[in-house]
CSV table of C-alpha atoms and ligand atoms in Angstrom, one decimal:
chain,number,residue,atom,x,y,z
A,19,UNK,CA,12.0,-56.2,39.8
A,20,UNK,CA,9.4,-57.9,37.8
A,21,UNK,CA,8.2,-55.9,35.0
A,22,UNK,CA,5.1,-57.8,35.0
A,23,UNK,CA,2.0,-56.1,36.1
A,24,UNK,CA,0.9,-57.4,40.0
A,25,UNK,CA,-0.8,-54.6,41.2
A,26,UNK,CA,-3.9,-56.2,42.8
A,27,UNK,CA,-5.5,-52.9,41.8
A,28,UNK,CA,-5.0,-53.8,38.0
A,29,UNK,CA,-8.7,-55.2,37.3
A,30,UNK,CA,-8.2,-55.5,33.6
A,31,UNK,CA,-10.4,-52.3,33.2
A,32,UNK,CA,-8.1,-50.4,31.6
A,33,UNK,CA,-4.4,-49.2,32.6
A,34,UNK,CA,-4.9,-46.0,34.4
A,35,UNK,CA,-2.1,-43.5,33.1
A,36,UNK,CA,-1.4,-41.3,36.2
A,37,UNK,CA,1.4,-39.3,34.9
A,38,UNK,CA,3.8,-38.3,31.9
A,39,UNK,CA,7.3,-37.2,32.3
A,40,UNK,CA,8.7,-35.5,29.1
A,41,UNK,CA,12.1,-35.1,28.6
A,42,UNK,CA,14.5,-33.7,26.3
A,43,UNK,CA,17.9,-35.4,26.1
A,44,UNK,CA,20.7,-35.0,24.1
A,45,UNK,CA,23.5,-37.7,23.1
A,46,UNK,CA,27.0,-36.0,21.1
A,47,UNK,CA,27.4,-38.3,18.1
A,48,UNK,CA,30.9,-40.0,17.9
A,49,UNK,CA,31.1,-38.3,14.5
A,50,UNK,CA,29.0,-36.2,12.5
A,51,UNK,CA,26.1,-37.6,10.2
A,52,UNK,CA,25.6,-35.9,7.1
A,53,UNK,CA,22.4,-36.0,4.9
A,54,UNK,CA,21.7,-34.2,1.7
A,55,UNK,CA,20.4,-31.5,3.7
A,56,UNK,CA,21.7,-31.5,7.1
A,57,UNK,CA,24.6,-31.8,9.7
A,58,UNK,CA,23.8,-34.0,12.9
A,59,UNK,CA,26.4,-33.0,15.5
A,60,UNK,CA,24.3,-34.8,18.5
A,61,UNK,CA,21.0,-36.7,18.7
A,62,UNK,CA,18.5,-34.6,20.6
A,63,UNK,CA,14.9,-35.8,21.3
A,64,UNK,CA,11.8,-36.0,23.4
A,65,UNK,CA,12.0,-39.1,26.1
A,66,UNK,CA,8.0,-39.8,27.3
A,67,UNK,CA,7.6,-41.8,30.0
A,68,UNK,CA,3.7,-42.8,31.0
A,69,UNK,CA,3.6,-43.9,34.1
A,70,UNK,CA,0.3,-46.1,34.9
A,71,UNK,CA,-0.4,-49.0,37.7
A,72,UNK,CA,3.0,-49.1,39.2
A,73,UNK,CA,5.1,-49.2,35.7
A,74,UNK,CA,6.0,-47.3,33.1
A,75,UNK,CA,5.8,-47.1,29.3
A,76,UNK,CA,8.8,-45.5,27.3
A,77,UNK,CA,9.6,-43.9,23.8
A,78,UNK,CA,11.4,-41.4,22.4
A,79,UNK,CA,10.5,-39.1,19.7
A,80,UNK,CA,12.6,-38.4,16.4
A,81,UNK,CA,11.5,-35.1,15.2
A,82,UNK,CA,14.8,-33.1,15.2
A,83,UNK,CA,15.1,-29.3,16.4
A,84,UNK,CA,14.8,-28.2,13.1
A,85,UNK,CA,12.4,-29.0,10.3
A,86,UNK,CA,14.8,-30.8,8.1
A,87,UNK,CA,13.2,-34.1,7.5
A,88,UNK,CA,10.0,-33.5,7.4
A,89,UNK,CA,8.0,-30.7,9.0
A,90,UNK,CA,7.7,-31.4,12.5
A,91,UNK,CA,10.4,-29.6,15.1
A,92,UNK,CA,11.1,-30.9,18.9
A,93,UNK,CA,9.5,-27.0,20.2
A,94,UNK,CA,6.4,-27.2,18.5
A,95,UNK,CA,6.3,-31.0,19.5
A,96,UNK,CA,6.8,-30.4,23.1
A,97,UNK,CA,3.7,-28.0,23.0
A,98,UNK,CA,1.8,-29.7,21.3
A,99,UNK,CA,2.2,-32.8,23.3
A,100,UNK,CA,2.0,-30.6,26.9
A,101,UNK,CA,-1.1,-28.5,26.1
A,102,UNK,CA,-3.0,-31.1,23.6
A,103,UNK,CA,-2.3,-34.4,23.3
A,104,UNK,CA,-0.8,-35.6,27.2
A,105,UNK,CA,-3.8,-33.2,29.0
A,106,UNK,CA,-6.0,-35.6,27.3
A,107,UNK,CA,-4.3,-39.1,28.4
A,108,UNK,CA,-3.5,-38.3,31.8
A,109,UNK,CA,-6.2,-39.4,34.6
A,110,UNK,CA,-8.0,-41.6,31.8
A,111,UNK,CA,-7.7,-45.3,31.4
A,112,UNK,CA,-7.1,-47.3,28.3
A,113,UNK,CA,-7.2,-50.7,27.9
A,114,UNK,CA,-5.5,-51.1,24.4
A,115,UNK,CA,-3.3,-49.0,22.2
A,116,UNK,CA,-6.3,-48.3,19.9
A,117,UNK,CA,-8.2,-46.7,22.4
A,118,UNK,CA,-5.9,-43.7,22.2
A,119,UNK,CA,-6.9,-43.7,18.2
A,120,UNK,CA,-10.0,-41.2,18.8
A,121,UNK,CA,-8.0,-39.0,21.1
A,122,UNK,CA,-4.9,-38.9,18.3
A,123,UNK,CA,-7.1,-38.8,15.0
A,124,UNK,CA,-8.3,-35.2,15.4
A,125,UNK,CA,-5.3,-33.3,14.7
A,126,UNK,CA,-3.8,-32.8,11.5
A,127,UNK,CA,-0.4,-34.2,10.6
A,128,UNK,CA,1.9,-34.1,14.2
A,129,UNK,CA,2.5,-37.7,13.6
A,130,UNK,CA,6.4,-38.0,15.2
A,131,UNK,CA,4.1,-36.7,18.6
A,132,UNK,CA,1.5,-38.8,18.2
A,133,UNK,CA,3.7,-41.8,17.7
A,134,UNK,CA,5.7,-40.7,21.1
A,135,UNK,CA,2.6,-41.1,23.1
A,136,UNK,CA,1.3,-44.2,21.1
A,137,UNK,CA,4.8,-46.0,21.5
A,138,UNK,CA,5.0,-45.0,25.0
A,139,UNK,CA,1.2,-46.7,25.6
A,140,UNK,CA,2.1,-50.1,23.8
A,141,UNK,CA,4.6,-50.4,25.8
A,142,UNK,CA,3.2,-49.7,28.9
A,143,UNK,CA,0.4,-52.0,27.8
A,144,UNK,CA,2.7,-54.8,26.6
A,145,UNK,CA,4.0,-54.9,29.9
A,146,UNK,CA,0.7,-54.8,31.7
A,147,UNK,CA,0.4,-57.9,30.0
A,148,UNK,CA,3.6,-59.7,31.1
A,149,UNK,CA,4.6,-60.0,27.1
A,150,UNK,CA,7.5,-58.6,24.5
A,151,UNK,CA,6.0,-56.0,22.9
A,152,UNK,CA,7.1,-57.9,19.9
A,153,UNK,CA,4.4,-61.0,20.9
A,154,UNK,CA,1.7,-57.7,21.4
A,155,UNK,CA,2.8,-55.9,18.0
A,156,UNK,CA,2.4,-60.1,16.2
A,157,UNK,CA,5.9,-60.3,15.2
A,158,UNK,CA,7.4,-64.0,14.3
A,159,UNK,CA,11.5,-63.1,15.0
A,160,UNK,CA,13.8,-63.5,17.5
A,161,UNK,CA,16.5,-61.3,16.4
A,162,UNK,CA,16.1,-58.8,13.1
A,163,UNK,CA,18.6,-58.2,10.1
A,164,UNK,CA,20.4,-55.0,10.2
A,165,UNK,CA,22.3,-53.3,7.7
A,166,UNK,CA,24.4,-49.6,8.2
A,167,UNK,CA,23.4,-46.0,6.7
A,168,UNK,CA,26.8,-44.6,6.1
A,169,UNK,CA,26.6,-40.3,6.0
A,170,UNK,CA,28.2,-38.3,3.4
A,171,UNK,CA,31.6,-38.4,3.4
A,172,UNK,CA,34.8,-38.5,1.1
A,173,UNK,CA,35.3,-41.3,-1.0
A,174,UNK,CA,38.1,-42.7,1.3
A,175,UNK,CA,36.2,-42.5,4.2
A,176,UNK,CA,33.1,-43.7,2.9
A,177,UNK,CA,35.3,-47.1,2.1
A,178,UNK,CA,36.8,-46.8,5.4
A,179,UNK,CA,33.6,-47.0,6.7
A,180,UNK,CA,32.0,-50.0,4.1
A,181,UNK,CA,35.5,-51.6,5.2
A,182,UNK,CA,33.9,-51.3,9.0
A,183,UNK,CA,31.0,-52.4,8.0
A,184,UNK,CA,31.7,-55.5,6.2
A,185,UNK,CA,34.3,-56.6,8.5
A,186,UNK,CA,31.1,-56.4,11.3
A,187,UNK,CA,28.9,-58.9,9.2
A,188,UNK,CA,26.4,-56.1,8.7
A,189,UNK,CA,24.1,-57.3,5.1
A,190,UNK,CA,23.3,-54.0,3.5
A,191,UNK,CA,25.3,-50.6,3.2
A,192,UNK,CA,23.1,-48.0,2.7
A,193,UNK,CA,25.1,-44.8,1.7
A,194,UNK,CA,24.2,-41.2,1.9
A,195,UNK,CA,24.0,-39.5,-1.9
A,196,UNK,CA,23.1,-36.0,-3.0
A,197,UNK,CA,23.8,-34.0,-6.3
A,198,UNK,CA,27.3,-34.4,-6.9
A,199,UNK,CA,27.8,-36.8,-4.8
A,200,UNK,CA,26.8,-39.8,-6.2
A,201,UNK,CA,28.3,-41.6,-9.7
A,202,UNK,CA,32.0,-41.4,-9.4
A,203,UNK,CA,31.0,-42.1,-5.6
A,204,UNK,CA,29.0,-45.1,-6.6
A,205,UNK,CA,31.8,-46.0,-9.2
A,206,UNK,CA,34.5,-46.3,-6.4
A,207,UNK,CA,32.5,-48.4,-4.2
A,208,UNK,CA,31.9,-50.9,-7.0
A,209,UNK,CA,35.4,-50.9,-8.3
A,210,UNK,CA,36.1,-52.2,-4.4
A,211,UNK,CA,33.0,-54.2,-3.3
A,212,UNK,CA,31.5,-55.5,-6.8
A,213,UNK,CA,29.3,-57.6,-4.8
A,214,UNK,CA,27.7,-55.9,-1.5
A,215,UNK,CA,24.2,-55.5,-1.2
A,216,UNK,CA,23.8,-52.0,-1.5
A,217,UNK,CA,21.3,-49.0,-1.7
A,218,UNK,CA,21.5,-45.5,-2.0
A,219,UNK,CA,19.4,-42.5,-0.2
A,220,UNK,CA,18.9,-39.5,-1.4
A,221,UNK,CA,16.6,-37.5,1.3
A,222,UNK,CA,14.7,-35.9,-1.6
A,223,UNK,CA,17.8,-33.9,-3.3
A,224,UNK,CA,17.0,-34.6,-6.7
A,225,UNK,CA,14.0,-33.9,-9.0
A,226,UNK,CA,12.8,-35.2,-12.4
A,227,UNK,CA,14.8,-32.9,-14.3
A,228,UNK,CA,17.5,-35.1,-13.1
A,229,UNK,CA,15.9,-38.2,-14.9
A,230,UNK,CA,18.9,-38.8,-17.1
A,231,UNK,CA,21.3,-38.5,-13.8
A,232,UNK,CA,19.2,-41.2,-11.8
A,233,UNK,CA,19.2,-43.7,-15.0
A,234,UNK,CA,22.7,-44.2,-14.6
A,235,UNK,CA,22.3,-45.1,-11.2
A,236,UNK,CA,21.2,-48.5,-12.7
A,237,UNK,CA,24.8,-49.4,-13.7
A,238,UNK,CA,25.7,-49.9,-9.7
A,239,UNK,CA,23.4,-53.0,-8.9
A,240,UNK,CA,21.9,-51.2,-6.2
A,241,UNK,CA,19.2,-53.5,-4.3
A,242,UNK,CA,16.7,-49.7,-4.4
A,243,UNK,CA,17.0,-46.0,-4.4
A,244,UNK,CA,15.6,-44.3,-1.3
A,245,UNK,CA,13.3,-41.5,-1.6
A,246,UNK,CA,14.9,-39.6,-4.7
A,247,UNK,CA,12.1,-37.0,-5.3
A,248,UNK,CA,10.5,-34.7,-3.2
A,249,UNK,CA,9.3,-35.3,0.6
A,250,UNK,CA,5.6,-34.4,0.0
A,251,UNK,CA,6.0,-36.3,-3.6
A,252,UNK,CA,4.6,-39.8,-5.1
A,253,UNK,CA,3.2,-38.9,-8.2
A,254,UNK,CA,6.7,-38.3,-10.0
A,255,UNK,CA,8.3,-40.8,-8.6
A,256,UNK,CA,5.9,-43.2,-10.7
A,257,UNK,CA,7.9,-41.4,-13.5
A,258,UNK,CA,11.4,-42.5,-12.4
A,259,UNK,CA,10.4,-46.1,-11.4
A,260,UNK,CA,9.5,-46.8,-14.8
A,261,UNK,CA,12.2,-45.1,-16.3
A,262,UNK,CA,14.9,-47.0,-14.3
A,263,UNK,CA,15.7,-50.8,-13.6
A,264,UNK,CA,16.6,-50.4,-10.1
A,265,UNK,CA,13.3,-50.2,-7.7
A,266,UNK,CA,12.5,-47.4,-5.6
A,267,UNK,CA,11.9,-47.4,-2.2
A,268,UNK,CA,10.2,-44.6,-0.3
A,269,UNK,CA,10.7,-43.3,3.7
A,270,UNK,CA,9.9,-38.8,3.8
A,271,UNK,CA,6.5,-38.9,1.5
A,272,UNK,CA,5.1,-42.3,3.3
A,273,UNK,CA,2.6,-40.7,6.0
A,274,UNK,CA,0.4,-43.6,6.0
A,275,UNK,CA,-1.5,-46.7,4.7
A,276,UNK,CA,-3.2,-45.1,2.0
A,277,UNK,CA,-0.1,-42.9,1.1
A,278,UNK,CA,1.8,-46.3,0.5
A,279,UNK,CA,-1.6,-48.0,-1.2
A,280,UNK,CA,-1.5,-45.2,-3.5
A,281,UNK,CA,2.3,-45.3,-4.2
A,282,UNK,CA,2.5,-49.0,-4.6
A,283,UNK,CA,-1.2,-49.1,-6.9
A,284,UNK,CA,0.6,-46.2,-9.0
A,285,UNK,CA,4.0,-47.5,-9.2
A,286,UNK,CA,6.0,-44.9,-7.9
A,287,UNK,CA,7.8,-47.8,-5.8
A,288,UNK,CA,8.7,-51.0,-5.2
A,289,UNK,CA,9.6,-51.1,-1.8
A,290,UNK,CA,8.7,-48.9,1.6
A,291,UNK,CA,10.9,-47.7,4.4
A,292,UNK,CA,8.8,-47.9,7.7
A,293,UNK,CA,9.9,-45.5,10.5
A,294,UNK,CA,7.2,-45.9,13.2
A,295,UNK,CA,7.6,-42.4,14.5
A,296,UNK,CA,7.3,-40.9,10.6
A,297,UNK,CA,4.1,-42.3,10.4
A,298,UNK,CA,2.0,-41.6,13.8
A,299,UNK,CA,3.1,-45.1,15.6
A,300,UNK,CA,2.4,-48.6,15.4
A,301,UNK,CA,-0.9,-49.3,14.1
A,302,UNK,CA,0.1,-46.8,10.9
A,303,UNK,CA,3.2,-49.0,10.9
A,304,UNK,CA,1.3,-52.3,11.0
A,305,UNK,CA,-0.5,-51.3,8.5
A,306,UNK,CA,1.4,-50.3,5.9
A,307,UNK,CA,3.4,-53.5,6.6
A,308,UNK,CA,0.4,-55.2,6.1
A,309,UNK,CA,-0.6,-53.2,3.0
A,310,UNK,CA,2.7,-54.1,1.2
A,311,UNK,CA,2.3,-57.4,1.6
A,312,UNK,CA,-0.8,-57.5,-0.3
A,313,UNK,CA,1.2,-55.8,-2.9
A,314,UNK,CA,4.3,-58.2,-2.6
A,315,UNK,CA,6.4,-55.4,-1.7
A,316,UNK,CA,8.7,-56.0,0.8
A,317,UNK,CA,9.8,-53.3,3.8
A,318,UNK,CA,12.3,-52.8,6.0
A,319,UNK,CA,12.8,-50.5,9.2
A,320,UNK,CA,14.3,-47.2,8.7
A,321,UNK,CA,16.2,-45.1,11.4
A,322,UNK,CA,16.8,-42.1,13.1
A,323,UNK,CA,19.8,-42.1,14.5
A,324,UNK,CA,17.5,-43.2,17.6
A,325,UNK,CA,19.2,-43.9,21.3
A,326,UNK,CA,18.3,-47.2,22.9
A,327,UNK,CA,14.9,-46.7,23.8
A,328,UNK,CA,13.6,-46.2,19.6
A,329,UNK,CA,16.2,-48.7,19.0
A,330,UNK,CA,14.5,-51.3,20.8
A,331,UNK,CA,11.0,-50.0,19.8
A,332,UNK,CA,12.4,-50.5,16.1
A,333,UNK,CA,13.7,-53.9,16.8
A,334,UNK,CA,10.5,-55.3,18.0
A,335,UNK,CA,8.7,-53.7,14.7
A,336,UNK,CA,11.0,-55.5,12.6
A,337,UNK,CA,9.7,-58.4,14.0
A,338,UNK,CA,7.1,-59.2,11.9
A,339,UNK,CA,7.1,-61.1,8.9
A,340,UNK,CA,6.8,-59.0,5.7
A,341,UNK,CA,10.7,-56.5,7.2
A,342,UNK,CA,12.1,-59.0,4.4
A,343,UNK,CA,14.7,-56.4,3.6
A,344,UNK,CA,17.7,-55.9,6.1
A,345,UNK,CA,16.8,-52.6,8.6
A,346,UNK,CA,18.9,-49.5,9.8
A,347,UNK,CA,19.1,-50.4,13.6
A,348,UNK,CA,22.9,-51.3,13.4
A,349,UNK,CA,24.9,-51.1,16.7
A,350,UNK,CA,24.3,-48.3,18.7
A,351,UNK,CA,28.0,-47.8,19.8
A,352,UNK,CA,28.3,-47.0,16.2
A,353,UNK,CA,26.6,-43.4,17.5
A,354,UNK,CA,26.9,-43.0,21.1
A,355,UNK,CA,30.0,-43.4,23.5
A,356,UNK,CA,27.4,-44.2,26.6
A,357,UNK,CA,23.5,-44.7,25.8
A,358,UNK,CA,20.5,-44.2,28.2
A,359,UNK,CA,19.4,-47.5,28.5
A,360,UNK,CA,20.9,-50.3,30.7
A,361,UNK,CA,21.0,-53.2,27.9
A,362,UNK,CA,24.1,-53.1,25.0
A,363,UNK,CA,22.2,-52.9,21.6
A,364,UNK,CA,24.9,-54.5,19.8
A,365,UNK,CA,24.4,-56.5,16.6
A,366,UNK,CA,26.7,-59.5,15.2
A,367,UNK,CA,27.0,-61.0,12.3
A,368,UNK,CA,24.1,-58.3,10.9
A,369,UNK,CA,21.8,-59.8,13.0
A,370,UNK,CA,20.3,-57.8,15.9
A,371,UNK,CA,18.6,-59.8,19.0
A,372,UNK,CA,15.2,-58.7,20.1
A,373,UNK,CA,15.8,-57.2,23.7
A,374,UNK,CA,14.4,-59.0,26.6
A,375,UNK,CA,14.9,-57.7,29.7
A,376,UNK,CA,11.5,-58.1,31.0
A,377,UNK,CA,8.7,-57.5,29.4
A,378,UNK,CA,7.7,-54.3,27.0
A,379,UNK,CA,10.6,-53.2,24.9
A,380,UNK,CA,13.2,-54.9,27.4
A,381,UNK,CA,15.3,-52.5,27.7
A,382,UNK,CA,15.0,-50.2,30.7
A,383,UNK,CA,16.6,-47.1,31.3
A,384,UNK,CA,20.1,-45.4,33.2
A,385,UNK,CA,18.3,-42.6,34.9
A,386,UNK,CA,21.6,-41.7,36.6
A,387,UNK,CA,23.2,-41.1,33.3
A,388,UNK,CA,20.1,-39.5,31.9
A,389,UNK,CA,19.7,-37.2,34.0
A,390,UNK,CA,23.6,-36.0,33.2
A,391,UNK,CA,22.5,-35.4,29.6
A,392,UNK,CA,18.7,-34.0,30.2
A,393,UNK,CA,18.2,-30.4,29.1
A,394,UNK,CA,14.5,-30.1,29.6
A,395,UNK,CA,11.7,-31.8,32.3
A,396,UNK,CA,8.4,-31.7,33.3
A,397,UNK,CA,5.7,-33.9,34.7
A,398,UNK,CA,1.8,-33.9,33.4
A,399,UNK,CA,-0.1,-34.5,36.1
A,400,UNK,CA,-3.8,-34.5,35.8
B,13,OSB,O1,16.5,-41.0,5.7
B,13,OSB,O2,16.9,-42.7,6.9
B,13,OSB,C1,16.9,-41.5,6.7
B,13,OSB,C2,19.0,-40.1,9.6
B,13,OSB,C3,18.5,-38.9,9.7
B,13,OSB,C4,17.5,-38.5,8.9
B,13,OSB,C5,17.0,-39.3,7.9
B,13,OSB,C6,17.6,-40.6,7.8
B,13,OSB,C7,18.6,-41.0,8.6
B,13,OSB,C8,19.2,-42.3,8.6
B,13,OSB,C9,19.6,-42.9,9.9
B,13,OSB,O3,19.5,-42.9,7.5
B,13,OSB,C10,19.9,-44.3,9.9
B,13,OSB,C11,20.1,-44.8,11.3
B,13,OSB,O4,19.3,-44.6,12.2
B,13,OSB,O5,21.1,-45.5,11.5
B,14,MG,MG1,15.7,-42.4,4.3
């Protein structure tokens, strides 16, 4: 079936949104990720579908079930986006994504749930227009550059896995630090691969009384440091970027355009991580990629261990021109045995392909298989 719209009742008025599903689904992880401060045994998250003028719009959400990343939880998410947010898009038409900007403004932070239901629309609306969401969202690339985020591990296993890695073509290795877990970490690595592009995320475990600790980090050649300092900080890490060689990039205390305007005016980095559910959905994302431009500071497209439905939504963001920096949306068969999507998101040679089949995100989902691995439903009706 064509994905394109050709309902004669489409006038162009606006795409009617008669429904929502919301979903929760959960994926086991083929092994373990481990953060500085967290365990990820499976990938749970909410799956929206908006259904509007005979197709439907898709995206999942990435807060997790507990507030470990940042603030938001999948509970709280669920009710927000049941009682506030979906009562308020149902039975209305919209005939862009930035109509839904007055109805998602209002409410303070939420921004993983507001991105859901924004993600879901451009979609939707991408589709109602018979294009990629990649030609909607102005992006200039037909496949994206994709590096892998290797967890916390032991220092065999960690170059077990940069073994994998390389041998896959993959151009960045992004490992998984914390306190104590870091130098003699970063010294094996280099004693092995001297000359892989590689970065180093810390999710926030450090602070500035470990100053002298982060300097060394400068010996490793590391192409940035990710998000050293606190979640809800910029202002020190202005400190450490002029203390060290090695540029900082930020992803946990990015909310927005202004946050990364004042991070990049100040100093405190060099170059941004853009998740598009961290920061409220595509027009934040646009424009902070926008913003760093005008800085000269190139981004790239985080992760969240996302299934094939944020994969794709991340692919088509990395589309555009200033995601200079190799992204996080490796293979997803490096997660999941089986996803929930149709299409194989596989990359080669560190290059993943934009998804096309059909228009929108093009990939479409296994709802046989989904439902097998669905814990929660219900339908918003208006
Ligand atoms: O900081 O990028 C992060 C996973 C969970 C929480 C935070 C982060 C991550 C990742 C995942 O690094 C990368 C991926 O999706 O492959
Ligand atoms: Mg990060």
């Amino acid at each position: 079936m064509s994905q394109h719209n050709t309902n004669p009742a489409f006038t162009g008025g606006g795409i009617l949104i008669e429904a929502a599903e919301l979903h929760i689904v959960s994926l086991p992880l083929i092994t373990p990720f481990v953060i500085s401060n967290q365990t990820l045994t499976d990938k749970t998250f909410p799956l929206l579908v908006l259904k509007g003028e005979g197709i439907e719009g898709i995206a999942e959400a990435v807060m997790d079930q507990i507030p470990d990343y940042l603030e938001e939880t999948i509970p709280a998410a669920i009710a927000f986006l049941r009682d506030v947010l979906l009562p308020r898009i149902v039975g209305k038409r919209f005939a862009s994504p930035y109509e839904l900007e007055p109805i998602l403004a209002p409410w303070r932070g939420n921004r993983m749930a507001k991105a859901v239901v924004e993600m879901a629309f451009w979609d939707l609306w991408s589709k109602s227009l018979g294009l990629p969401l990649k030609a909607a969202l102005g992006g200039v690339r037909d496949a994206v550059d994709v590096g892998v985020s290797i967890g916390i591990g032991s220092i065999d296993v960690t170059l077990d896995r940069i073994a994998e890695a390389q041998a896959a073509g993959y151009k960045r290795t992004k490992l998984k630090i914390a306190k104590g877990h870091d130098v003699a970490l970063l010294d094996a690595v280099r004693a092995r691969y001297p000359d892989i592009k590689l970065t180093v995320d810390a999710n926030t475990d450090y602070g500035l009384e470990d100053l002298a600790l982060l300097r060394r980090f400068d010996e490793f050649d590391l192409d940035y440091i990710e998000q050293p300092l606190a979640f809800d900080d910029i202002h020190d890490h202005a400190q450490v970027q002029a203390a060290l060689k090695t540029a900082i990039c930020l992803d946990e205390s990015i909310r927005n355009a202004v946050d990364a305007r004042k991070a990049l005016e100040m100093r405190a980095a060099r170059v941004i991580n853009i998740k598009v559910g961290r920061v409220g959905g595509f027009a934040a994302a646009r424009a902070i990629h926008d913003i760093s431009a005008a800085f000269g500071a190139p981004v790239w497209c985080g992760g969240m261990l996302e299934v094939g439905i944020g994969r794709a939504h991340n692919i088509h963001l990395a589309t555009l021109a200033n995601f200079t920096k190799p992204g996080d949306t490796s293979s997803a068969s490096r997660y999941f045995k089986r996803d929930i999507v149709n299409e194989p998101l596989e990359a080669a040679h560190g290059e993943m392909p934009v998804p096309k089949n059909g228009a929108g995100i093009g990939v479409t989902l296994d709802r046989d298989y989904m439902k097998t691995v669905t814990s929660h439903f219900e339908m918003i009706c208006p």
